[in-house]
Every structure is written in structure tokens, then in C-alpha cells.
Short mmCIF file of C-alpha atoms and ligand atoms in Angstrom, two decimals:
data_model
loop_
_atom_site.label_atom_id
_atom_site.label_comp_id
_atom_site.label_asym_id
_atom_site.label_seq_id
_atom_site.Cartn_x
_atom_site.Cartn_y
_atom_site.Cartn_z
CA MET A 1 16.86 85.83 111.41
CA ASP A 2 16.34 85.99 115.20
CA ALA A 3 19.40 83.82 115.75
CA LEU A 4 21.48 86.07 113.47
CA LEU A 5 20.39 89.17 115.39
CA THR A 6 21.29 87.47 118.67
CA ALA A 7 24.75 86.65 117.28
CA LEU A 8 25.20 90.24 116.10
CA ASP A 9 24.09 91.56 119.49
CA THR A 10 26.62 89.29 121.25
CA ALA A 11 29.40 90.54 118.98
CA LEU A 12 28.55 94.21 119.57
CA ARG A 13 28.20 93.80 123.34
CA THR A 14 31.48 91.88 123.56
CA LEU A 15 33.47 94.37 121.51
CA SER A 16 31.93 97.52 123.01
CA GLY A 17 32.52 96.30 126.56
CA ALA A 18 28.82 96.53 127.49
CA ASN A 19 28.82 93.28 129.45
CA HIS A 20 27.04 92.60 132.70
CA ALA A 21 27.93 89.71 134.96
CA ALA A 22 25.03 87.73 136.43
CA ARG A 23 27.21 86.52 139.31
CA PRO A 24 29.22 88.81 141.59
CA CYS A 25 32.93 89.06 140.81
CA PRO A 26 34.94 86.57 142.93
CA ARG A 27 36.83 88.49 145.60
CA PRO A 28 39.68 87.37 147.86
CA GLY A 29 38.82 86.79 151.51
CA VAL A 30 41.57 89.07 152.77
CA GLU A 31 42.81 92.54 151.84
CA ALA A 32 46.05 92.42 149.81
CA ALA A 33 49.01 94.82 149.93
CA PRO A 34 49.17 97.16 146.89
CA LEU A 35 51.15 95.86 143.88
CA ASP A 36 54.36 97.58 142.77
CA GLU A 37 54.67 98.86 139.18
CA THR A 38 56.32 95.70 137.78
CA GLN A 39 53.74 93.43 139.37
CA ARG A 40 50.87 95.63 138.17
CA ARG A 41 52.19 95.56 134.60
CA LEU A 42 52.63 91.79 134.61
CA ALA A 43 49.16 91.24 136.10
CA GLY A 44 47.69 93.65 133.52
CA ALA A 45 49.31 91.76 130.64
CA LEU A 46 48.17 88.36 131.93
CA MET A 47 44.62 89.57 132.56
CA ARG A 48 44.53 91.11 129.06
CA VAL A 49 45.34 87.65 127.67
CA ASN A 50 42.54 86.16 129.78
CA HIS A 51 40.14 88.87 128.62
CA VAL A 52 40.97 88.01 124.99
CA GLY A 53 40.29 84.36 125.82
CA GLU A 54 36.84 85.33 127.03
CA VAL A 55 36.21 87.48 123.95
CA CYS A 56 36.99 84.36 121.90
CA ALA A 57 34.73 82.25 124.13
CA GLN A 58 31.82 84.60 123.32
CA ALA A 59 32.52 84.25 119.60
CA LEU A 60 32.92 80.45 119.70
CA TYR A 61 29.77 79.76 121.69
CA SER A 62 27.79 82.29 119.68
CA ALA A 63 28.82 80.68 116.37
CA GLN A 64 28.23 77.16 117.67
CA ALA A 65 24.77 78.04 119.02
CA LEU A 66 24.00 79.56 115.62
CA THR A 67 24.96 76.40 113.70
CA SER A 68 23.54 73.73 116.01
CA ARG A 69 20.14 72.34 115.01
CA ASP A 70 19.51 70.60 118.34
CA PRO A 71 17.51 72.86 120.72
CA ALA A 72 18.84 71.08 123.84
CA LEU A 73 22.38 71.62 122.66
CA ARG A 74 21.71 75.27 121.87
CA ARG A 75 20.45 75.67 125.44
CA GLN A 76 23.65 74.08 126.74
CA PHE A 77 25.81 76.41 124.63
CA ASP A 78 23.75 79.37 125.84
CA ALA A 79 24.14 78.34 129.50
CA ALA A 80 27.93 78.06 129.12
CA ALA A 81 27.96 81.36 127.23
CA ARG A 82 26.30 83.06 130.21
CA ASP A 83 29.18 81.91 132.44
CA GLU A 84 31.58 83.23 129.78
CA THR A 85 29.82 86.60 129.93
CA ASP A 86 30.55 86.70 133.67
CA HIS A 87 34.20 85.88 132.91
CA LEU A 88 34.30 88.61 130.29
CA ALA A 89 32.85 91.22 132.65
CA TRP A 90 35.10 90.16 135.55
CA THR A 91 38.32 90.25 133.52
CA GLN A 92 37.27 93.57 131.98
CA GLN A 93 36.71 95.04 135.45
CA ARG A 94 40.05 93.69 136.71
CA LEU A 95 41.85 95.19 133.68
CA ARG A 96 40.39 98.57 134.59
CA GLU A 97 41.44 98.20 138.24
CA LEU A 98 44.98 97.36 137.10
CA GLY A 99 45.05 100.38 134.79
CA ALA A 100 45.55 98.09 131.78
CA ARG A 101 43.65 98.22 128.50
CA PRO A 102 41.94 95.44 126.59
CA SER A 103 43.63 94.06 123.47
CA LEU A 104 43.52 96.40 120.48
CA LEU A 105 43.03 93.35 118.28
CA ASN A 106 39.80 92.17 119.91
CA PRO A 107 37.71 92.57 116.71
CA LEU A 108 40.25 90.37 114.94
CA TRP A 109 40.24 87.72 117.70
CA TYR A 110 36.46 87.78 117.72
CA GLY A 111 36.20 87.35 113.96
CA GLY A 112 38.74 84.53 113.88
CA ALA A 113 37.11 82.66 116.77
CA PHE A 114 33.66 83.12 115.23
CA ALA A 115 34.86 81.60 111.95
CA ILE A 116 36.39 78.63 113.81
CA GLY A 117 33.15 78.22 115.80
CA LEU A 118 31.15 78.14 112.54
CA LEU A 119 33.46 75.46 111.13
CA ALA A 120 33.17 73.36 114.29
CA GLY A 121 29.39 73.81 114.28
CA ARG A 122 29.08 72.86 110.61
CA ALA A 123 31.00 69.63 111.30
CA GLY A 124 28.05 68.36 113.34
CA ASP A 125 27.09 68.29 117.00
CA ALA A 126 29.49 65.52 118.11
CA VAL A 127 32.50 67.34 116.67
CA SER A 128 31.21 70.71 117.87
CA LEU A 129 30.90 69.35 121.42
CA GLY A 130 34.32 67.68 121.11
CA PHE A 131 35.71 71.04 120.13
CA VAL A 132 34.19 72.57 123.29
CA VAL A 133 35.72 69.82 125.44
CA GLU A 134 39.18 70.37 123.93
CA THR A 135 38.98 74.17 124.05
CA GLU A 136 37.78 74.28 127.65
CA ARG A 137 40.44 71.77 128.75
CA GLN A 138 43.17 73.83 127.07
CA VAL A 139 41.83 77.01 128.70
CA GLU A 140 41.73 75.27 132.06
CA GLN A 141 45.42 74.32 131.70
CA HIS A 142 46.26 77.82 130.54
CA LEU A 143 44.56 79.35 133.60
CA GLU A 144 46.43 76.91 135.84
CA GLY A 145 49.64 78.29 134.30
CA HIS A 146 48.51 81.84 135.03
CA LEU A 147 47.91 80.99 138.68
CA ALA A 148 51.62 80.14 138.79
CA ARG A 149 52.66 83.32 136.93
CA LEU A 150 50.41 85.99 138.47
CA PRO A 151 52.12 87.99 141.21
CA GLU A 152 51.78 86.21 144.54
CA GLY A 153 50.12 89.28 146.05
CA ASP A 154 47.56 89.87 143.28
CA LEU A 155 44.81 88.16 145.21
CA ALA A 156 42.04 89.88 143.24
CA SER A 157 43.19 88.52 139.84
CA ARG A 158 43.86 85.13 141.39
CA ALA A 159 40.34 84.87 142.80
CA ILE A 160 38.88 85.57 139.34
CA VAL A 161 41.20 83.17 137.50
CA ALA A 162 40.57 80.39 140.03
CA ARG A 163 36.79 80.69 139.63
CA MET A 164 37.08 80.80 135.83
CA LYS A 165 39.18 77.65 135.90
CA GLU A 166 36.43 75.83 137.85
CA ASP A 167 33.79 77.02 135.39
CA GLU A 168 35.81 75.96 132.32
CA ALA A 169 36.30 72.48 133.82
CA ARG A 170 32.52 72.24 134.27
CA HIS A 171 31.93 73.35 130.67
CA ALA A 172 34.31 70.66 129.43
CA ASP A 173 32.63 67.96 131.55
CA ALA A 174 29.16 68.99 130.38
CA ALA A 175 30.17 68.96 126.71
CA GLY A 176 31.82 65.55 127.18
CA ALA A 177 28.71 64.16 128.87
CA ALA A 178 26.54 65.53 126.05
CA GLY A 179 28.44 63.37 123.55
CA GLY A 180 31.55 65.35 122.59
CA GLN A 181 33.77 63.29 120.32
CA ALA A 182 37.56 63.22 120.85
CA LEU A 183 39.26 65.37 118.21
CA PRO A 184 42.12 64.01 116.05
CA ALA A 185 45.58 64.88 117.36
CA PRO A 186 46.55 67.26 114.48
CA MET A 187 43.44 69.32 115.20
CA ARG A 188 44.33 69.51 118.91
CA TRP A 189 47.86 70.62 118.01
CA ALA A 190 46.54 73.26 115.61
CA MET A 191 44.29 74.60 118.37
CA ARG A 192 47.23 74.78 120.77
CA ALA A 193 49.35 76.56 118.16
CA ALA A 194 46.58 79.10 117.47
CA ALA A 195 46.16 79.68 121.20
CA ARG A 196 49.91 80.25 121.56
CA VAL A 197 49.90 82.92 118.85
CA MET A 198 46.92 84.60 120.49
CA THR A 199 48.35 84.58 124.04
CA ALA A 200 51.80 85.75 122.94
CA THR A 201 50.33 88.65 120.96
CA ALA A 202 47.71 89.68 123.51
CA HIS A 203 50.39 89.88 126.21
CA HIS A 204 51.62 93.05 124.47
CA LEU A 205 48.85 94.21 122.14
FE1 FE2 B 1 35.64 81.57 130.32
FE1 FE2 B 2 34.20 77.98 129.37
#
């Protein structure tokens, strides 16, 4: 019952935007020139996609913590989820600064990711951890791509994305070290395909 309430609380906080970062938002060392309208729009769209990614991260970790029976593993999922809450709050703040809005479909993304997290969790801890490894690696690559696409002068978004990328790599390593099992190729492809649908949609909606 407690665990269910925690999961419900996470969902409500994520979707209402009531998130508080434990760590300060990464900031660039130097002051950047203001962005022009085209750059601001592009940065807003890319950061909306990243915000959706973090909404999904909340749902995945929440569902996986709910289904895992190993207390040590639940603690690991919770620790990673705290980093994801920072990411969520940072991207949300950056969206506001860019004058962009979060995805209108966030409840849908959350629900879908939660269902996938439950499935991964039900498949057992080794698969669940393997799913974390694969997800975090794919996110890391995705963020690398965004560092190439974000406007050169958007130092504020870049600082956030660069820090997130470091954190996701650490989450993947930790899940691998905890016994994450390599996922079969068709599952990895399906995850990539789902991520492509999500990123393409969230760019606009
Ligand atoms: Fe994240
Ligand atoms: Fe992560």
C-alpha cells in the first residue's frame, strides 16, 4: 500500500510540475549572447523532448521500484530516480526560460512508460536491470545527438544536457554492475523505435 502511494505521488508530482531538484541546475561558466527567435524555438523543441524523456524516466523507475522484491535494488532505483528528478526540474526550468511549454501528451508518455516499467520489473531483476542499462545507454546517445543539434550559443541548455548525459552513463554502469542482463536484439530495436516515435512527436506536441 505504501509503495503504491509513493508511486501515485511520483506520478502526480511529475505531471503537475511540482518537482524540486536536490542539486543546483548546471550553469555555463560564461554569459551567452541572447538567442534569436529561430534558435530559441529549436532549443525549446529539443528541451521539450528531453523533458518528456525525464517524465518517462520517472515512470520507468517508479514502476521498476514498485515491482522489485530486492530491497537493495529498490534503493538503487530510488537513488537513480532522485537524479532523474533533478533532470526533470532542470529541463522544466529551462523550458520556462526558453518560453516553451512541456509536451501536452505527458500523461500519455507517463502511462506508457509506467506500463513498460511494470513489464520489465515483472520479468525479474536481471532483465529489469538490463532494461535500465539499455534505456540509459540509448538516452546517453540521444543526449549526445542533442549536443550536436542545440544552437551553438545556447550554453544554458548545453550545460544541463551535458550533466544529464554524465548522470545517465553512471546509471547505466551501476545497473550493469548490479547484474543487468543484455537484452535480446529485437527488444533493443523495439525500444529504439518507441523512443523515435516519442522524440519525433514531442518535438512538436
Ligand atoms: Fe535523466
Ligand atoms: Fe538516468
